[in-house]
PDB file of C-alpha atoms in Angstrom:
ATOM      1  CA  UNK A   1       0.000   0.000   0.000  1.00 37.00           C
ATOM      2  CA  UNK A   2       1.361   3.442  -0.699  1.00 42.00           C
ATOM      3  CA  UNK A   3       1.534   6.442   1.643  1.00 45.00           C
ATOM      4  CA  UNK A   4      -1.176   8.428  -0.406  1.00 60.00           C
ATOM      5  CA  UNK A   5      -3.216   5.178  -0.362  1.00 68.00           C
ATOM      6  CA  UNK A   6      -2.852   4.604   3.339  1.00 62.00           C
ATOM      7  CA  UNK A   7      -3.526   8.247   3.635  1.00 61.00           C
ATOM      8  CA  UNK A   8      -6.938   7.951   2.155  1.00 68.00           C
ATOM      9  CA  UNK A   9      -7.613   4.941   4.068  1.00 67.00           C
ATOM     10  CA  UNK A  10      -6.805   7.399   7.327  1.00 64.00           C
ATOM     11  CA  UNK A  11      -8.986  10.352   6.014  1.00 68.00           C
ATOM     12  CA  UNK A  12     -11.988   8.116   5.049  1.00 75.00           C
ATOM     13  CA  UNK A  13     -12.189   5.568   9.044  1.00 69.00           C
ATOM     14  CA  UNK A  14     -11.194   9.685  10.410  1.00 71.00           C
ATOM     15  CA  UNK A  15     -14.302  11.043   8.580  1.00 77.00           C
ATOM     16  CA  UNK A  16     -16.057   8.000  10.010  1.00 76.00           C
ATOM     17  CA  UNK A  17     -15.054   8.457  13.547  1.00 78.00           C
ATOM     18  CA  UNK A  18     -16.218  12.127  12.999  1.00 80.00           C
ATOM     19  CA  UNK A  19     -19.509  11.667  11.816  1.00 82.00           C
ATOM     20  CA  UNK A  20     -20.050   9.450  14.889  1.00 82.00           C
ATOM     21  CA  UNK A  21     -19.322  11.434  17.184  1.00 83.00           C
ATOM     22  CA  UNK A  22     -21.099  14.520  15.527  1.00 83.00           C
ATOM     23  CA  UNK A  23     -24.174  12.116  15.356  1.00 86.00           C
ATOM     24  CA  UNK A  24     -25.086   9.745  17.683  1.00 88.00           C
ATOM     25  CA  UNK A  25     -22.313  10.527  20.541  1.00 89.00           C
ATOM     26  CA  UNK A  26     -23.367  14.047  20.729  1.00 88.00           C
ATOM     27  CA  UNK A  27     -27.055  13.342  20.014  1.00 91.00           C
ATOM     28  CA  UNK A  28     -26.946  10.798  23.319  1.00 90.00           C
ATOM     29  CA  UNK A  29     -25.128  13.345  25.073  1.00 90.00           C
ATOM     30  CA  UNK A  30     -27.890  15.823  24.621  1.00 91.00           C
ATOM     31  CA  UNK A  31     -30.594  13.448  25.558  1.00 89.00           C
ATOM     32  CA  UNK A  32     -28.586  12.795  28.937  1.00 89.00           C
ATOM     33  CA  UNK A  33     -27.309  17.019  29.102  1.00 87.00           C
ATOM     34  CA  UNK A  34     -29.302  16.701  32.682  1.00 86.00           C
ATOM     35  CA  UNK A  35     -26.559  14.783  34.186  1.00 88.00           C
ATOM     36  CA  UNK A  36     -22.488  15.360  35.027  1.00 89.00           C
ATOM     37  CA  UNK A  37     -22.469  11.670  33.066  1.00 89.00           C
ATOM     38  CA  UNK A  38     -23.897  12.696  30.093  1.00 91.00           C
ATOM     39  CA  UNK A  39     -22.049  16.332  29.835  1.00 93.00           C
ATOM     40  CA  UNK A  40     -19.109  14.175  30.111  1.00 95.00           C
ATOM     41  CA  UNK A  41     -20.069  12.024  27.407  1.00 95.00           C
ATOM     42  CA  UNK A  42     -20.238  15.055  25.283  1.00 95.00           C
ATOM     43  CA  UNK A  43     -17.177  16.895  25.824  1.00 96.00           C
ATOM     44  CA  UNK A  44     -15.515  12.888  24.923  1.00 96.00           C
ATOM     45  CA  UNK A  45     -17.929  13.487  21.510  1.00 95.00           C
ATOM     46  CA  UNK A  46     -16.396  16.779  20.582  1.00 95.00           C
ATOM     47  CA  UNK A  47     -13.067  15.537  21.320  1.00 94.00           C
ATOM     48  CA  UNK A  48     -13.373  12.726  19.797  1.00 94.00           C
ATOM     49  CA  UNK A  49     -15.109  15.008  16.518  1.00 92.00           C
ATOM     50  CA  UNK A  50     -11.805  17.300  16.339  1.00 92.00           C
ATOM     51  CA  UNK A  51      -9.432  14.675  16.865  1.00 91.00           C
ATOM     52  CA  UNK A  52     -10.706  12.414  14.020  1.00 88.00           C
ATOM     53  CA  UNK A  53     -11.730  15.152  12.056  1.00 86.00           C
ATOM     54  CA  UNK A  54      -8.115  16.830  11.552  1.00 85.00           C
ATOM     55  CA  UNK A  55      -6.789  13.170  10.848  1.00 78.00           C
ATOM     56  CA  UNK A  56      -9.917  12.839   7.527  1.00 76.00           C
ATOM     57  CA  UNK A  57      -8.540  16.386   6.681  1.00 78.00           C
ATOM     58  CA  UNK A  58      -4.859  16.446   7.175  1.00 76.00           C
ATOM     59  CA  UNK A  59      -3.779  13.896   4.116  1.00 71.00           C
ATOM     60  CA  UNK A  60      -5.346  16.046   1.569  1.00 75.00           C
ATOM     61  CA  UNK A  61      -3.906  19.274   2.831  1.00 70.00           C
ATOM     62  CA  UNK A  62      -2.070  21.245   0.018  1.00 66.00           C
ATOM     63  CA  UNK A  63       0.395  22.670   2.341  1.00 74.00           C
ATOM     64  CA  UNK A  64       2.895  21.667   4.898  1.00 71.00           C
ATOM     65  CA  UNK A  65       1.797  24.609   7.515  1.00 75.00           C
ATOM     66  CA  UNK A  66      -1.735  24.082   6.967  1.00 78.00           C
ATOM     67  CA  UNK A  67      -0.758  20.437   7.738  1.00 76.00           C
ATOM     68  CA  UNK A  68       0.747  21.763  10.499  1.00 76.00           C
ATOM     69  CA  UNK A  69      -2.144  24.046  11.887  1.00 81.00           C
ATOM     70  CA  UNK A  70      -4.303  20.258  11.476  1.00 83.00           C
ATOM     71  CA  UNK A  71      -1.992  18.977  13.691  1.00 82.00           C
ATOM     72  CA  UNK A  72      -2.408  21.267  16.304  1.00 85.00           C
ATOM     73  CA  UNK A  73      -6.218  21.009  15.884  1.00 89.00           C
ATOM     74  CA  UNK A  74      -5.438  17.296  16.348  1.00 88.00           C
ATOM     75  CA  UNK A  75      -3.665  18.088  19.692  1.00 91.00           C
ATOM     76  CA  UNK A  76      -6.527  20.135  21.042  1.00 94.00           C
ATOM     77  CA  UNK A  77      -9.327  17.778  20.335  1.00 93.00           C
ATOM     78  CA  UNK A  78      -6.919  14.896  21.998  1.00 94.00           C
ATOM     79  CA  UNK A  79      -6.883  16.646  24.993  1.00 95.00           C
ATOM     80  CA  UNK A  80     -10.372  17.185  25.198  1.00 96.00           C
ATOM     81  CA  UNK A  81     -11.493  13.498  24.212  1.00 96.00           C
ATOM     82  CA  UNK A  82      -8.749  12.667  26.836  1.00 97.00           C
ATOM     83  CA  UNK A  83     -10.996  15.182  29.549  1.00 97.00           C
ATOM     84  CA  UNK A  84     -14.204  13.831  28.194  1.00 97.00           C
ATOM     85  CA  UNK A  85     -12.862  10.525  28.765  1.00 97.00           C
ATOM     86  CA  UNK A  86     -11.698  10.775  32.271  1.00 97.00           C
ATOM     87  CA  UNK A  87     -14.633  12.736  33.984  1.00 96.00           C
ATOM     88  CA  UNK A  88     -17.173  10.140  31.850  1.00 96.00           C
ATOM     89  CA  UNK A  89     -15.243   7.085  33.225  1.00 95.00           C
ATOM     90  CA  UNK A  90     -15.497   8.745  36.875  1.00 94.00           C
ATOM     91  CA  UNK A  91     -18.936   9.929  37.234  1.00 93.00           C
ATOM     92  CA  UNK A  92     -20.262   6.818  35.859  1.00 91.00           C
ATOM     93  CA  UNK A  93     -22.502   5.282  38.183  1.00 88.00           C
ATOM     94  CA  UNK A  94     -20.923   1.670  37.717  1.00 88.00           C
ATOM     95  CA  UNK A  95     -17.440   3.045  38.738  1.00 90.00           C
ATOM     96  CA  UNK A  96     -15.364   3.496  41.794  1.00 88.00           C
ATOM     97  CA  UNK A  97     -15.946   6.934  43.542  1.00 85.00           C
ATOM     98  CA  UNK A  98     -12.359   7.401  43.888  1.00 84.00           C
ATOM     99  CA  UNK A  99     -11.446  10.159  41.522  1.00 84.00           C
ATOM    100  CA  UNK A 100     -15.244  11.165  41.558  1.00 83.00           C
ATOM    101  CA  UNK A 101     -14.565  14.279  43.757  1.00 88.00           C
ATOM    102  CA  UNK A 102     -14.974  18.178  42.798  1.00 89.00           C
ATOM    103  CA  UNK A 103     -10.864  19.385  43.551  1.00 92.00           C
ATOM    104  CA  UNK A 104      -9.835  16.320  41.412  1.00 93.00           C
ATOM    105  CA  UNK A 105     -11.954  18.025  38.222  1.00 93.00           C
ATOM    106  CA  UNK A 106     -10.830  21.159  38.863  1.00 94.00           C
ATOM    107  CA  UNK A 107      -6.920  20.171  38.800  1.00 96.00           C
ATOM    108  CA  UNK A 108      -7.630  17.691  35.652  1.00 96.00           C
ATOM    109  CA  UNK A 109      -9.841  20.731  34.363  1.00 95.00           C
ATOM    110  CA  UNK A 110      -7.197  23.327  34.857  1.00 97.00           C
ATOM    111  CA  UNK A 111      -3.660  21.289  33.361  1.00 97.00           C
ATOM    112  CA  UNK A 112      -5.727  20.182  29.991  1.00 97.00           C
ATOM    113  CA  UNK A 113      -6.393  24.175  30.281  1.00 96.00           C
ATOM    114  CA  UNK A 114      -2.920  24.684  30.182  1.00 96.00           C
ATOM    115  CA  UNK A 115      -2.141  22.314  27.325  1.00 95.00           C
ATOM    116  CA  UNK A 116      -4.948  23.460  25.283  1.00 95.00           C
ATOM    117  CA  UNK A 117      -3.608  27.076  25.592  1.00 95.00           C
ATOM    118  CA  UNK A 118       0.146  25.966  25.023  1.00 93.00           C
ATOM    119  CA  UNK A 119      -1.030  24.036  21.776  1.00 91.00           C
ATOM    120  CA  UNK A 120      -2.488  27.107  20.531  1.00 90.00           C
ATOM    121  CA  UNK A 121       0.228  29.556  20.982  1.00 91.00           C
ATOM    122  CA  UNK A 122       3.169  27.115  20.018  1.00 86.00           C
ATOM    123  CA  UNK A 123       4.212  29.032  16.481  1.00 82.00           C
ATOM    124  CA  UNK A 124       5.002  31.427  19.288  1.00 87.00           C
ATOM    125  CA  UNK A 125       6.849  29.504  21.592  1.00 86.00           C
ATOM    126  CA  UNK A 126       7.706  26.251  19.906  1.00 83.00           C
ATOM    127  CA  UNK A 127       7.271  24.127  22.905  1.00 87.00           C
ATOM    128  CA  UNK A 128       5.394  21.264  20.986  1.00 83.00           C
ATOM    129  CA  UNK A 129       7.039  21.211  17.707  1.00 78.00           C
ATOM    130  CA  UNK A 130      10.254  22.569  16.453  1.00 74.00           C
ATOM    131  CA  UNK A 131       9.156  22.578  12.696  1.00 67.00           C
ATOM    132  CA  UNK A 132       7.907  20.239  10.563  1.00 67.00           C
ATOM    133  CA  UNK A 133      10.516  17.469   9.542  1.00 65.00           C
ATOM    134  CA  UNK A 134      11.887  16.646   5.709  1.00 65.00           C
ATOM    135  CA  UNK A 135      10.033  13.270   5.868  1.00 64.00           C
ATOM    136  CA  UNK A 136       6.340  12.373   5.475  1.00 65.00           C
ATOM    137  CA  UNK A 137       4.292   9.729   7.465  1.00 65.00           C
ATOM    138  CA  UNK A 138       3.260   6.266   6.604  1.00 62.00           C
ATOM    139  CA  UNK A 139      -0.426   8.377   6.296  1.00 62.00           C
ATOM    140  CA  UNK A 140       1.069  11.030   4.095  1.00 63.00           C
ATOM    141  CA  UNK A 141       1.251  13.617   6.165  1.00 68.00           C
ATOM    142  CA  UNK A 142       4.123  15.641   6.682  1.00 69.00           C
ATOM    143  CA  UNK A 143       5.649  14.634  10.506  1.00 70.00           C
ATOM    144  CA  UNK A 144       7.136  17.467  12.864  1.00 76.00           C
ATOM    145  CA  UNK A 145      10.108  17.756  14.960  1.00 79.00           C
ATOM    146  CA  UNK A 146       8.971  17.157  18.091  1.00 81.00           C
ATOM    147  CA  UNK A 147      10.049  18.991  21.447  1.00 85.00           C
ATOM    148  CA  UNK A 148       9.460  18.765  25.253  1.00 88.00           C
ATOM    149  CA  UNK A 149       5.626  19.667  25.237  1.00 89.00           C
ATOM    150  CA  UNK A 150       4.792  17.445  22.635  1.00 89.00           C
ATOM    151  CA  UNK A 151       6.040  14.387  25.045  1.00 91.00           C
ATOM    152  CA  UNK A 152       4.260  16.520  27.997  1.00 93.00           C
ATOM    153  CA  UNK A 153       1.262  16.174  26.197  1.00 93.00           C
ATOM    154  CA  UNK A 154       1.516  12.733  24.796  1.00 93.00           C
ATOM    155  CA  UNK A 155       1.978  11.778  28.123  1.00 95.00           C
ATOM    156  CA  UNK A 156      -0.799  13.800  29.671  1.00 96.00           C
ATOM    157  CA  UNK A 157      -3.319  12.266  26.881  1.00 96.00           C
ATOM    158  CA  UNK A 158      -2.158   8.497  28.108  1.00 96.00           C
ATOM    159  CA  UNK A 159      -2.667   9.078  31.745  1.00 96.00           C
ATOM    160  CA  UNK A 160      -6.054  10.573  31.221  1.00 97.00           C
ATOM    161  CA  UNK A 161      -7.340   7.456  29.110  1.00 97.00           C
ATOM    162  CA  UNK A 162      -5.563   5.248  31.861  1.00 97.00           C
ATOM    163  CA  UNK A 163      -7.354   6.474  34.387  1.00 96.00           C
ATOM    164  CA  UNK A 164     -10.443   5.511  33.343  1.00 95.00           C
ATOM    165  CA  UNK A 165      -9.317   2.436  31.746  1.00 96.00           C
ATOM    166  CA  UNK A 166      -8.771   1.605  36.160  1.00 95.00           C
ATOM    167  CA  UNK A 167     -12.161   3.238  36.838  1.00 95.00           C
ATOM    168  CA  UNK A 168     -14.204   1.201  34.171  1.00 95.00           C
ATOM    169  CA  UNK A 169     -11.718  -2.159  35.448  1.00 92.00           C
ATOM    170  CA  UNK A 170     -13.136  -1.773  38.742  1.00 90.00           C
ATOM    171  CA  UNK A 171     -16.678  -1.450  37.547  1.00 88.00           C
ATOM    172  CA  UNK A 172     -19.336  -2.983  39.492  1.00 83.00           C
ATOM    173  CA  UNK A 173     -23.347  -3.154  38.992  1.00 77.00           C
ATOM    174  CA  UNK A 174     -25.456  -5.106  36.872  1.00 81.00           C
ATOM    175  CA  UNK A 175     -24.567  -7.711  34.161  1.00 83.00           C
ATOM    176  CA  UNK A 176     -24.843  -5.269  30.976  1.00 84.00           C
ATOM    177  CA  UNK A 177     -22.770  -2.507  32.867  1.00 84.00           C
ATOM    178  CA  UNK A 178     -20.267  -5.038  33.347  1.00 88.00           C
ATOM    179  CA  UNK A 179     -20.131  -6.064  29.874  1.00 91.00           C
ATOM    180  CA  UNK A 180     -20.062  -2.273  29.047  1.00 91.00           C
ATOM    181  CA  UNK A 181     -17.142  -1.384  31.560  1.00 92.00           C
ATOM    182  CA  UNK A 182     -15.586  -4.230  29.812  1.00 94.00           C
ATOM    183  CA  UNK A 183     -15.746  -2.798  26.210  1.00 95.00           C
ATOM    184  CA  UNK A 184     -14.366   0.493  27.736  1.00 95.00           C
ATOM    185  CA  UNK A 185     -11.907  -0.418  29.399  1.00 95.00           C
ATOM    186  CA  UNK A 186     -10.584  -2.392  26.307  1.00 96.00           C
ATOM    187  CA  UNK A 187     -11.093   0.254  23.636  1.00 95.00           C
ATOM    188  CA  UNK A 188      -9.604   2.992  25.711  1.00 96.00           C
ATOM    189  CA  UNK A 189      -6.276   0.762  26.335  1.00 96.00           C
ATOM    190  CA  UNK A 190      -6.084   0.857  22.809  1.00 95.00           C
ATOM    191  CA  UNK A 191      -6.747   3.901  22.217  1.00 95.00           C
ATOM    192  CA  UNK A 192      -3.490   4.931  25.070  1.00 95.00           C
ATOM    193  CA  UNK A 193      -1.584   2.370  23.396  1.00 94.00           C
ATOM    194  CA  UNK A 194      -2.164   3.949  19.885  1.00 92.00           C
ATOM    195  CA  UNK A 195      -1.489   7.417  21.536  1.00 92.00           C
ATOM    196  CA  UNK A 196       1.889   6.318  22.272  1.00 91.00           C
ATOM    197  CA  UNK A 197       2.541   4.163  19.876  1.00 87.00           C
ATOM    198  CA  UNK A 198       1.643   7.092  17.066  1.00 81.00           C
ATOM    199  CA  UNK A 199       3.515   9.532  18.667  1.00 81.00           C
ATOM    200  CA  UNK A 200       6.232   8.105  19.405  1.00 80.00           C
ATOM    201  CA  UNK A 201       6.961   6.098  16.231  1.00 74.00           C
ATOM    202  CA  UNK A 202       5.753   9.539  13.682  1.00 70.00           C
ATOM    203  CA  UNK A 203       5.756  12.797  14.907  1.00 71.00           C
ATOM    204  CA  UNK A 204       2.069  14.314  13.779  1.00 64.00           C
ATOM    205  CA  UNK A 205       0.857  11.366  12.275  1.00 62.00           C
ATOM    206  CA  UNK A 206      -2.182  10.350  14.934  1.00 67.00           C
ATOM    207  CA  UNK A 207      -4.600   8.834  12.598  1.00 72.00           C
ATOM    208  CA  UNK A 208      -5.234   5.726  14.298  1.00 82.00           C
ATOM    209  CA  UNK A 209      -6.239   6.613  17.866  1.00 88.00           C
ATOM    210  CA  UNK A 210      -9.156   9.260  17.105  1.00 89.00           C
ATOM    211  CA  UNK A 211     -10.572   6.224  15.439  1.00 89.00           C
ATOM    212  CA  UNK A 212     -10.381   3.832  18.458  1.00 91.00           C
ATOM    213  CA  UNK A 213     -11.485   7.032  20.213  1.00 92.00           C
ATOM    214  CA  UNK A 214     -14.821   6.986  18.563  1.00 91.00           C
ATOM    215  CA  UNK A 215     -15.194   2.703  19.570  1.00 93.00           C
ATOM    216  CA  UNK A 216     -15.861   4.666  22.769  1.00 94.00           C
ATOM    217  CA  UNK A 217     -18.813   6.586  22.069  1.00 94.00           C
ATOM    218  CA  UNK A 218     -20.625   3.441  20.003  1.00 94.00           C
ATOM    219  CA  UNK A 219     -20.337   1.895  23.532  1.00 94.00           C
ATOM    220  CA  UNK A 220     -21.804   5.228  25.195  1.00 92.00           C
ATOM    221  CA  UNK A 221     -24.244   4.838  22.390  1.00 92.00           C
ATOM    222  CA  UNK A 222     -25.583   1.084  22.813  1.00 91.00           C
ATOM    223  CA  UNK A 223     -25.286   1.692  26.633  1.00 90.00           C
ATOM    224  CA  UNK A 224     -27.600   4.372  26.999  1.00 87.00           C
ATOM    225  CA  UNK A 225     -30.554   2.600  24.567  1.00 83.00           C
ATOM    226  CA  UNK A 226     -33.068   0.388  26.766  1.00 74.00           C
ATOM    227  CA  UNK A 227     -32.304  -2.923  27.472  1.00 60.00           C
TER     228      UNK A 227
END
């Protein structure tokens, strides 16, 4: 398979993953707006939407630096998929009550904050990338030198999913919200496996973890119909 193959391949399960959470994630999030679950649920759907979204876009970008300004779209919505994630997996009812606690949010809250607002301003600073690199990835996108933020956040993105891949572990309740908890916790390990995996391996490629991503919300989604 070629690069610019492979980099349709990316765009068109990215536009998937997009259109799910645009559609049903956010559309169960609204019906369940009246709780801190459900609010949760939807911050993980818009996430989830600008993550996967940047990686449909990103291989069909004409131009390096608006590759580059995908990519830092892509950082943003993985830091608020990885917020969604971590306040869904600890208000939900089935979970341990551990992390479920107002000062906890607010710290969580406040450093994705932080990396949010760093991501923005780094043609500024340059604390996530230091350019974008001579090579391409395997998705045809152009990678970036990466610097000391970009790990910061990397590894901020994996801890969030981790936590409530230990939340969902320790699930308790009925039968189905066992099965459920299951299913979470597996899809998020992937998804903090891909994180690391991506990043690690190609610099501002991330096309495979906003698609695990959005496995998460098709659980959300099938949990939350009747049983």
């Amino acid at each position: 398979m070629s690069p610019s193959t492979m980099g349709s391949v990316a765009a068109a399960f990215g536009a998937f993953a997009a259109l799910v959470a645009v559609g049903p994630g956010l559309r169960t999030a609204i019906a369940h707006r009246e709780s801190d679950n459900g609010l949760s649920f939807g911050v993980l759907a818009i996430g989830v939407a600008i993550w996967s979204g940047t990686a449909a876009f990103r291989p069909f970008a004409p131009e390096p630096m608006t590759q580059a300004y995908f990519f830092l779209l892509s950082l943003v919505g993985a830091s608020v998929a990885g917020l969604g994630w971590f306040l869904f997996a600890s208000t939900a009812h089935s979970t341990p009550s551990t992390l479920s606690r107002p000062p906890v949010y607010a710290a969580v809250a406040l450093v994705v904050g932080v990396d949010v607002g760093l991501v923005v301003t780094t043609p500024v600073h340059g604390l996530y990338w230091g350019g974008l690199a001579e090579t391409t990835t395997v998705f045809d996108t152009t990678a970036v030198v990466a610097t000391a933020g970009y790990w910061a956040h990397t590894l901020l993105v994996a801890g969030l999913f981790t936590a409530g891949v230990w939340l969902f572990a320790r699930s308790r309740g009925p039968r189905r919200d066992r099965r459920c908890a299951l299913a979470y916790a597996g899809n998020a390990a992937a998804v903090t496996l891909a994180v690391v995996a991506s990043n690690v391996a190609a610099p501002g490629s991330g096309a495979a973890a906003p698609v695990l991503a959005s496995g998460l919300l098709v659980v959300g989604v099938v949990q939350a119909r009747p049983s």
